[in-house]
Structures are given as C-alpha cells and as structure tokens.
Tab-separated table of C-alpha atoms and ligand atoms in Angstrom:
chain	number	residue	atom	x	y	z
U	1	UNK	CA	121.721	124.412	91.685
U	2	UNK	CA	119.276	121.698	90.669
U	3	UNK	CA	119.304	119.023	92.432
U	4	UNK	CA	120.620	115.542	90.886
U	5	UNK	CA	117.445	112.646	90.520
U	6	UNK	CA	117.777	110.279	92.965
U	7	UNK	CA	117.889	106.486	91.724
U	8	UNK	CA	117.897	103.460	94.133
U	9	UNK	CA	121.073	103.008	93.787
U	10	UNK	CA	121.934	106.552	95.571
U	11	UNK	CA	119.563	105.598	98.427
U	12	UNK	CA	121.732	102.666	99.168
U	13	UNK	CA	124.380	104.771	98.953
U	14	UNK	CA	123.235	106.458	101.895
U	15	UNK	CA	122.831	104.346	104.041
U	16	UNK	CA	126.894	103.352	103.394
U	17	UNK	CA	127.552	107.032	104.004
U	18	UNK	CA	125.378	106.678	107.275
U	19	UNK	CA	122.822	109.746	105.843
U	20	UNK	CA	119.860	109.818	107.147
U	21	UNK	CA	117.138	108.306	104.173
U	22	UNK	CA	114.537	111.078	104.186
U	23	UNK	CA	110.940	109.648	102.757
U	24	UNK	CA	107.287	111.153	103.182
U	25	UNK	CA	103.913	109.736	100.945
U	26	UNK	CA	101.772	111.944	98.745
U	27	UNK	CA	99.001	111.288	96.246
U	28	UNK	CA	98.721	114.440	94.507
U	29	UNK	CA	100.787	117.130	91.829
U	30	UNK	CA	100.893	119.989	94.265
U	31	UNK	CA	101.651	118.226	96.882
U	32	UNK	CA	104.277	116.221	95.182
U	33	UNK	CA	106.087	119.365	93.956
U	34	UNK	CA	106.214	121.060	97.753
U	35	UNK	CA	107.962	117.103	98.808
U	36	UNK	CA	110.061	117.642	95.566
U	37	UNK	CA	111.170	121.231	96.466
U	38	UNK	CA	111.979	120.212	99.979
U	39	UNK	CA	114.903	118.025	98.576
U	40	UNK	CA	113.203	114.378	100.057
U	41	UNK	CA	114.628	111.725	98.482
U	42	UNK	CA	111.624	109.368	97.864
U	43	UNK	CA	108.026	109.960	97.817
U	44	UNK	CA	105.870	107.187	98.052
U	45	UNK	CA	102.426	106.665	96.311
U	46	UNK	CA	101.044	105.089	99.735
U	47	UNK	CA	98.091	102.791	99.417
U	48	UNK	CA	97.411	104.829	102.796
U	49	UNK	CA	95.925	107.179	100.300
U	50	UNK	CA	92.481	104.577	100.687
U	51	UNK	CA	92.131	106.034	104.096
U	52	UNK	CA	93.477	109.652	104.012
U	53	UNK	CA	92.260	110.752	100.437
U	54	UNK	CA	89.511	108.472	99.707
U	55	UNK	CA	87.867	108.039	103.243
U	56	UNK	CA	87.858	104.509	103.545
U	57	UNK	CA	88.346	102.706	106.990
U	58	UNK	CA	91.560	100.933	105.739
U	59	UNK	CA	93.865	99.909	102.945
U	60	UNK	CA	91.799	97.438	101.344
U	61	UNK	CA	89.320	99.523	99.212
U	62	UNK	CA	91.969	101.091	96.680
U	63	UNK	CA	92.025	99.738	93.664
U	64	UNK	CA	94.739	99.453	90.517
U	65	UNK	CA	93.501	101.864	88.716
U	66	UNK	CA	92.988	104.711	91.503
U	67	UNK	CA	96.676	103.836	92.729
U	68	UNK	CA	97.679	104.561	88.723
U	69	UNK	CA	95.494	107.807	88.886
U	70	UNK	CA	97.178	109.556	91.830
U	71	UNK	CA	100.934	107.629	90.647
U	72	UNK	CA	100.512	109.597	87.318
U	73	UNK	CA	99.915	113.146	89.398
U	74	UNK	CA	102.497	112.538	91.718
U	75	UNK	CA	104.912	112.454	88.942
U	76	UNK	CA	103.942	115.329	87.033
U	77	UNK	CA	104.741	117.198	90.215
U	78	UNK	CA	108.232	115.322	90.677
U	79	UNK	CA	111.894	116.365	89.045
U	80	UNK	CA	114.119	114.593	91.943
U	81	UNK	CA	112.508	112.246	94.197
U	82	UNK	CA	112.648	109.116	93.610
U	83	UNK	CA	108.718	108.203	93.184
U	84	UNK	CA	107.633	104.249	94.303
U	85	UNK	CA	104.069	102.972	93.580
U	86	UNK	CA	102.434	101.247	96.699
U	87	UNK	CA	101.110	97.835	95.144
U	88	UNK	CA	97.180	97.783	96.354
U	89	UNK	CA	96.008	95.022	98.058
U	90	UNK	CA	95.269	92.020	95.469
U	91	UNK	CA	97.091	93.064	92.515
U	92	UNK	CA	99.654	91.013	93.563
U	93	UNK	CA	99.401	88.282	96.008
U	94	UNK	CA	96.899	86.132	93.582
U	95	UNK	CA	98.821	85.358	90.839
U	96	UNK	CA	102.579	86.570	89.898
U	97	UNK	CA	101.991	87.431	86.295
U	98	UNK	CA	99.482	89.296	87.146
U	99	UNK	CA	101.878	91.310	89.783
U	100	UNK	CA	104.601	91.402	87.560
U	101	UNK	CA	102.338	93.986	84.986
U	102	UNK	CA	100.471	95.489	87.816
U	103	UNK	CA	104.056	96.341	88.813
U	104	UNK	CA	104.842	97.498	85.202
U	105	UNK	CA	101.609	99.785	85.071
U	106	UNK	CA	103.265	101.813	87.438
U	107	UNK	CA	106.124	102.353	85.903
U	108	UNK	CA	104.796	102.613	82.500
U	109	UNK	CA	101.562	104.389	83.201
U	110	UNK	CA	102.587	105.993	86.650
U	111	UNK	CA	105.599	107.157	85.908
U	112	UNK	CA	106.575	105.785	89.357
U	113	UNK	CA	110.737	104.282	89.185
U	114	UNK	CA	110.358	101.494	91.883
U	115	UNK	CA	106.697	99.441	93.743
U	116	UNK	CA	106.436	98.414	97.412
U	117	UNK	CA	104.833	95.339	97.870
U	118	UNK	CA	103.719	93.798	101.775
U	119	UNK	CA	105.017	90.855	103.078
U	120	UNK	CA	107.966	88.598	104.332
U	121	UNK	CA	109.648	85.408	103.187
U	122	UNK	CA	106.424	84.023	101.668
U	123	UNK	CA	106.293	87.199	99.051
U	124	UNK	CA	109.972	86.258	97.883
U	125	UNK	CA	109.076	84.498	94.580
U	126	UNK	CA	106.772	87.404	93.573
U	127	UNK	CA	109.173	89.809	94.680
U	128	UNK	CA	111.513	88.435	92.328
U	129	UNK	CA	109.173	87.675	89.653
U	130	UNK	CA	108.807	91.501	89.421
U	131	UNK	CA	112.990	92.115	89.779
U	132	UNK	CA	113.266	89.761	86.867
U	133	UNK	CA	111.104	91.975	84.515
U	134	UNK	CA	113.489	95.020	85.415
U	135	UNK	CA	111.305	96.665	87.714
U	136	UNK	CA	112.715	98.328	91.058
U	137	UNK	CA	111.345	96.818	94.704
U	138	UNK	CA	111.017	98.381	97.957
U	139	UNK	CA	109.823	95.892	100.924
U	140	UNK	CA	107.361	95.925	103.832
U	141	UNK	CA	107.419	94.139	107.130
U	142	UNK	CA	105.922	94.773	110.444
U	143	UNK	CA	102.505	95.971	110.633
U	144	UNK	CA	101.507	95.434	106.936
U	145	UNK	CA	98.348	97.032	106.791
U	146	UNK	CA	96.766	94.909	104.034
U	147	UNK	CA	96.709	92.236	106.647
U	148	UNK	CA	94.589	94.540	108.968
U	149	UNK	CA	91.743	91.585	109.418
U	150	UNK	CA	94.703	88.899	109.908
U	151	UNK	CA	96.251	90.989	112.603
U	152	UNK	CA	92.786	92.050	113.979
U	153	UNK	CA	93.590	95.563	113.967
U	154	UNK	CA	96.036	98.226	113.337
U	155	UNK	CA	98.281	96.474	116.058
U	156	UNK	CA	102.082	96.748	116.620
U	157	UNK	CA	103.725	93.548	115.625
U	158	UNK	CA	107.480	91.761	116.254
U	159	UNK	CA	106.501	91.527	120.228
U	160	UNK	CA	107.049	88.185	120.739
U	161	UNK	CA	110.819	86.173	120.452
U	162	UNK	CA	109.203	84.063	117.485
U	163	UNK	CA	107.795	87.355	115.775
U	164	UNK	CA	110.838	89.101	115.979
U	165	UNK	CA	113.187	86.286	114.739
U	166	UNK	CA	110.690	86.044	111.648
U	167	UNK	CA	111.012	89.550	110.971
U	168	UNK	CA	114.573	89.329	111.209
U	169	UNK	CA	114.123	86.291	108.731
U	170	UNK	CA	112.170	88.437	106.830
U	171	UNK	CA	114.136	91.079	106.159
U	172	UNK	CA	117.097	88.396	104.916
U	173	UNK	CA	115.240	87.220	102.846
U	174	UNK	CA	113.701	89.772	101.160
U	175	UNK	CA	117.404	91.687	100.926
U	176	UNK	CA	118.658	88.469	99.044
U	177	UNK	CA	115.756	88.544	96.229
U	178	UNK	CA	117.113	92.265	95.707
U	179	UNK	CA	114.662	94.470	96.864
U	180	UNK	CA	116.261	97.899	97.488
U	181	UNK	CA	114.866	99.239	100.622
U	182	UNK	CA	112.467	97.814	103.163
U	183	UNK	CA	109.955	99.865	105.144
U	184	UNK	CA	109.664	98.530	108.804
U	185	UNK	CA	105.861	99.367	110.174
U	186	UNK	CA	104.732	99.576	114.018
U	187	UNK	CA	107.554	97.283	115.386
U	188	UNK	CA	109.566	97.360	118.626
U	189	UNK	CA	112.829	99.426	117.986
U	190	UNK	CA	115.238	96.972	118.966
U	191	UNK	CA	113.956	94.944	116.479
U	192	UNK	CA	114.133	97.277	114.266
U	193	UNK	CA	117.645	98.170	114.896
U	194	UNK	CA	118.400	94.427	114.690
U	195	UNK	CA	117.411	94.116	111.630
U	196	UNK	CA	118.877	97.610	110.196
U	197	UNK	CA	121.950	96.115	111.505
U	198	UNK	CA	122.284	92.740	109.660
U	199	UNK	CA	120.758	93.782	106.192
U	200	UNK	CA	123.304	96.496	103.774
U	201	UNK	CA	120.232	97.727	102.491
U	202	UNK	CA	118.436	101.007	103.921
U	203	UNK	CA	115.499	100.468	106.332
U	204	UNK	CA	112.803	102.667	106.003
U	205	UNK	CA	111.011	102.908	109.346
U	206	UNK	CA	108.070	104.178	110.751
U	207	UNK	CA	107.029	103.533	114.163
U	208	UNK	CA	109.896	101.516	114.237
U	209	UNK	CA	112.391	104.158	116.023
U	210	UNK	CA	115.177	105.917	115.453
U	211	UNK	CA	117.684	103.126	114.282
U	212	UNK	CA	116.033	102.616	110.731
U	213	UNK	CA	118.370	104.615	107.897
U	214	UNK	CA	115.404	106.408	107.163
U	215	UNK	CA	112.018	107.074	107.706
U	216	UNK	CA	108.830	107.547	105.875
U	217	UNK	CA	105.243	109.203	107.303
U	218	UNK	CA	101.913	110.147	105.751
U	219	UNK	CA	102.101	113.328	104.383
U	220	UNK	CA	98.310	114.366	106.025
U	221	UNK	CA	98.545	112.935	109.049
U	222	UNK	CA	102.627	114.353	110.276
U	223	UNK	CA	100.374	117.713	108.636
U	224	UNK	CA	97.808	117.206	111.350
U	225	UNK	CA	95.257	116.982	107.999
U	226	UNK	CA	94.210	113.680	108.838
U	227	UNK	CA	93.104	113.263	112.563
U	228	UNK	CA	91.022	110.134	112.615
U	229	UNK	CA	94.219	107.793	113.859
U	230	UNK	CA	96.723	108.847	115.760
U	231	UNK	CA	99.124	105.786	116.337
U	232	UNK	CA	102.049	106.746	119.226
U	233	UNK	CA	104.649	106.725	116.919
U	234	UNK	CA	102.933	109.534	115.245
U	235	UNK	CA	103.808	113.491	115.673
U	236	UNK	CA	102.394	116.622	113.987
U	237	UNK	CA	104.600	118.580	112.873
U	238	UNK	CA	102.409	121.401	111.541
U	239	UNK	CA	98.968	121.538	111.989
U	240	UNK	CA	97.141	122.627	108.473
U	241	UNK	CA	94.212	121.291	109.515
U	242	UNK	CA	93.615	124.185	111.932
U	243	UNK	CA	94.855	126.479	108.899
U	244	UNK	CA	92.487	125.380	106.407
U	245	UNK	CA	89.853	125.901	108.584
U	246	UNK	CA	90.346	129.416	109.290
U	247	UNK	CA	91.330	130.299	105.809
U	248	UNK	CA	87.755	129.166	104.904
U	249	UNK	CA	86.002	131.007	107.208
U	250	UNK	CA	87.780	134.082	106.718
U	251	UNK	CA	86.754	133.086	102.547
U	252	UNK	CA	83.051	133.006	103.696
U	253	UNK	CA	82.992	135.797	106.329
U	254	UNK	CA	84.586	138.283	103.267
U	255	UNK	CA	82.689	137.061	100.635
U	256	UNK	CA	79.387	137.172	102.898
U	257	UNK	CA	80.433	140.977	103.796
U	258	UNK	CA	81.551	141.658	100.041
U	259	UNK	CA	84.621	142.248	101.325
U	260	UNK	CA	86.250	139.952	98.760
U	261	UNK	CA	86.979	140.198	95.814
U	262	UNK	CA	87.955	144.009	96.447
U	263	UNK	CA	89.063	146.526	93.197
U	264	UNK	CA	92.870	144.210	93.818
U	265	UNK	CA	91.459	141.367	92.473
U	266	UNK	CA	88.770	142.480	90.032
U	267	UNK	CA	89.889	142.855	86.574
U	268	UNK	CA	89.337	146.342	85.139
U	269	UNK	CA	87.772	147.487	82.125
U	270	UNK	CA	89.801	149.776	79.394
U	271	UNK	CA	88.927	153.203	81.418
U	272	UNK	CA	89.004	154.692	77.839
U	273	UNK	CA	86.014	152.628	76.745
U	274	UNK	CA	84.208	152.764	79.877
U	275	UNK	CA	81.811	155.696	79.314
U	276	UNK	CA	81.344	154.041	75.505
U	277	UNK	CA	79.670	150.811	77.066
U	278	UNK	CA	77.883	152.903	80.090
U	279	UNK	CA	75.794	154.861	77.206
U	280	UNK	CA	75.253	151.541	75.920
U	281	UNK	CA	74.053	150.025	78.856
U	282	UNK	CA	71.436	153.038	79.544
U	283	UNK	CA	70.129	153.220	76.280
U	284	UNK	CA	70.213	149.402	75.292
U	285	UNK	CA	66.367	147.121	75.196
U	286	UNK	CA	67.677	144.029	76.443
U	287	UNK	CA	65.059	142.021	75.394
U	288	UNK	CA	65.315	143.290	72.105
U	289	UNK	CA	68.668	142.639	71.764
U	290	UNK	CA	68.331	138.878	73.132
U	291	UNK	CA	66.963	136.272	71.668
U	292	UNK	CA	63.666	134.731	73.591
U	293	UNK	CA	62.557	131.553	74.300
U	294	UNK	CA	60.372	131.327	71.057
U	295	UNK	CA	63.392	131.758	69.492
U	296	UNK	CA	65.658	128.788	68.166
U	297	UNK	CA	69.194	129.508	68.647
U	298	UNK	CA	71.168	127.864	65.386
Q	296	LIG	O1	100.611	103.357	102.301
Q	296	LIG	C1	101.482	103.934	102.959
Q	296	LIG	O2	101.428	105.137	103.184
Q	296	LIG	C2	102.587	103.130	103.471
Q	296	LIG	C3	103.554	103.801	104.368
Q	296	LIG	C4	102.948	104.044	105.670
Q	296	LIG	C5	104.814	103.052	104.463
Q	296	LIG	O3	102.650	101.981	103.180
C-alpha cells in the first residue's frame, strides 16, 4: 500500500499520538528515494551538505543556489517524506525580504514543502515574515552551526542556568511565531526534555537525547561515509564507507585481470550475422575505407 505524503500538520500529529518523529538529511535523488522507501517522515536538505558533500570545513561556504541544486534532486527522488530546505547561512539573517524569497526558492524551485532557519528569539520577526508569505518553518536551537566562529567551535551549548533558560525561551518563542517543528542541536538532555515538555510542537533532536519527539542525523556520517567528525552523540549504524572501498578494489583488481566485464555483461552480436561481419573484417582496407587526415569531413 502506498504510503500517504506526510504534511506538517501529520508530524504534529505525532507527537500528540506520542510516535516517535523519524528524520534523517540527504542531498541527493538516489539517496532521497532509499530515505523515501524506508517510510521516514522528513528528509532534510541539511546545509551540513557544505561539509559532507562539498568538503568544506563548515556550514558557511554553501551558497543559495547549491542548496536549490541538491533541494531540486532530493525531490525528484521523494513521493512521501516531507522534504524541508536548510536556509544557508546569509540568505536570511541580512534582510527579511530577502529571506522571505530565499525561503520561496525552495519551495518553488526546490520543490522542498517547509525551510529551517537557525536561531532563537532574535530570528522571530523573520521567522514570521516567511509564515506570513505561506511558507512552512522548522526551527533550530542549540548548537547552530552557522554560528560556528561565535561559539568558537563545534561546542555543545545550554550548559550553563542562563543558557538553558534562553533556550527554553527560545523554543517559546519560536513555537508562538508558528514554526512547526524545532531541531534541538548538541544540548544537555534535560534541557532538552524541558523544553520538549513545555512546547506542543515536535522537537527534533540530535545530540540532544532521547526525550526529543524525534530525531534527525546526517545521512553520511550515521553511514560511517563521512569520518572526519565524530561528535559523542554520534553512532554508525552501518559502515559503507568500508563497503565502498572494497567494492572498488574488487572493480580494479577484475578489470586489471580482465575478469570483468565477463560474456554476462557483454552484449552479444546477432550469432546469425556474425560470420557475415568476420569476412568483412578479414578482407576489409581500413584505411581505404576511412577517411584520412587530408580529408575534410562535411
Ligand atoms: O544541516 C544539517 O544537516 C542540519 C541537521 C544536523 C539538523 O542542520
């Protein structure tokens, strides 16, 4: 039975049900359709995609129209999932009208349903700025990794009683300008609990515990395809890394032997025409029947 496309207002739905919200990242068709297959309920075009696709150090290098690029593949891969365009760094926080149609491109040109945008209380009149033009918003507190230099590294946040109160704020406040879900990033689980507690919309958590209503990782690194960072909250659960690299050495090793392609993956010639274009091929003056390099070819 096919499944039934999942809208923001059936993720909130969840969390009243108390189901678990189940959410991953990916920047790409085929791996979008594998997600979609698997029956999660969001996928998320992560900005993370700077680091893991592109090979940048952080967040900060991806740009509009790269976000839009891999937004527009994710979709074509997508029939359920709700799909939710990460905002990159800048195409928001400068000026709101220019948010409000970076916002728009995703939906328009993306094909994404819903953005995610970084930031607390002081993001609020953006946040809404976007919700008034009709366009779905998912939150981001905690570690926001935009604000890498800020934060002076990649560095759990919510540790102190003032941080965890403003997070708590936070969360309010963003819940009250309507955003639908908020992802909680690299915080103390009690906070996060806290705050899954006092807000009826679905946290999305990661490295934030198991209290969150749901909880979201990047697709390469819970793979164990991206291996540069690995944060504690982090846990591979397969390790493809280790499988691509034998499945290309077993591609050279047969190729260098000419053990592949073998006769089952060679395409054959009519068998009743074969002894027709062998006499051919004996007989035949290839130079003759070529042109040469004195020749012009109209
Ligand atoms: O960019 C990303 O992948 C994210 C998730 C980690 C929430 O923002």
């Amino acid at each position: 039975m096919a499944l039934q496309k999942i809208t923001t207002g059936k993720i909130i739905d969840k969390k009243k049900r108390g189901e678990k919200i189940i959410t991953i990242t990916a920047y790409d068709y085929s791996f979008a359709k594998i997600v979609d297959d698997c029956g999660f309920d969001l996928i998320l075009v992560g900005d993370s995609l700077s680091m893991v696709s592109l090979g940048y150090n952080n967040t900060l290098s991806v740009n509009m129209d790269e976000m839009i690029h891999h937004t527009k593949a994710v979709s074509r891969g997508v029939s359920n999932a709700l799909i939710v365009g990460d905002m990159p760094f800048l195409s928001y926080k400068v000026d709101k009208n220019d948010a409000v149609k970076n916002a728009g491109r995703f939906i328009q040109e993306g094909g994404a349903e819903a953005v995610k945008v970084e930031g607390g209380t002081e993001i609020c009149p953006t946040i809404k700025a976007i919700i008034d033009a009709d366009i779905q918003v998912m939150g981001h507190i905690g570690l926001t990794p935009q604000a890498v230099y800020k934060f002076g590294g990649f560095l759990v946040q919510g540790k102190t009683v003032e941080a965890a109160k403003k997070l708590i704020i936070d969360a309010k406040n963003l819940e009250k300008q309507g955003v639908f879900s908020i992802v909680l990033e690299s915080i103390p689980w009690q906070i996060a609990k806290l705050i899954t507690n006092s807000v009826d919309i679905p946290t999305i958590g990661i490295g934030a515990g198991s209290y969150c209503d749901g909880q979201i990782i990047v697709i390469y690194d819970m793979l164990g395809l991206s291996t540069d960072i690995k944060p504690k909250f982090l846990k591979y659960f397969g390790n493809i890394g280790d499988n691509i690299r034998s499945a290309l050495k077993n591609y050279r090793d047969e190729v260098n032997q000419s053990l592949y392609p073998d006769k089952e993956h060679s395409y054959e010639f009519p068998t009743e025409e074969l002894d027709l274009i062998n006499e051919w091929f004996e007989k035949v003056d290839l130079d003759k029947e070529t042109v040469n390099n004195k020749t012009r070819l109209t």
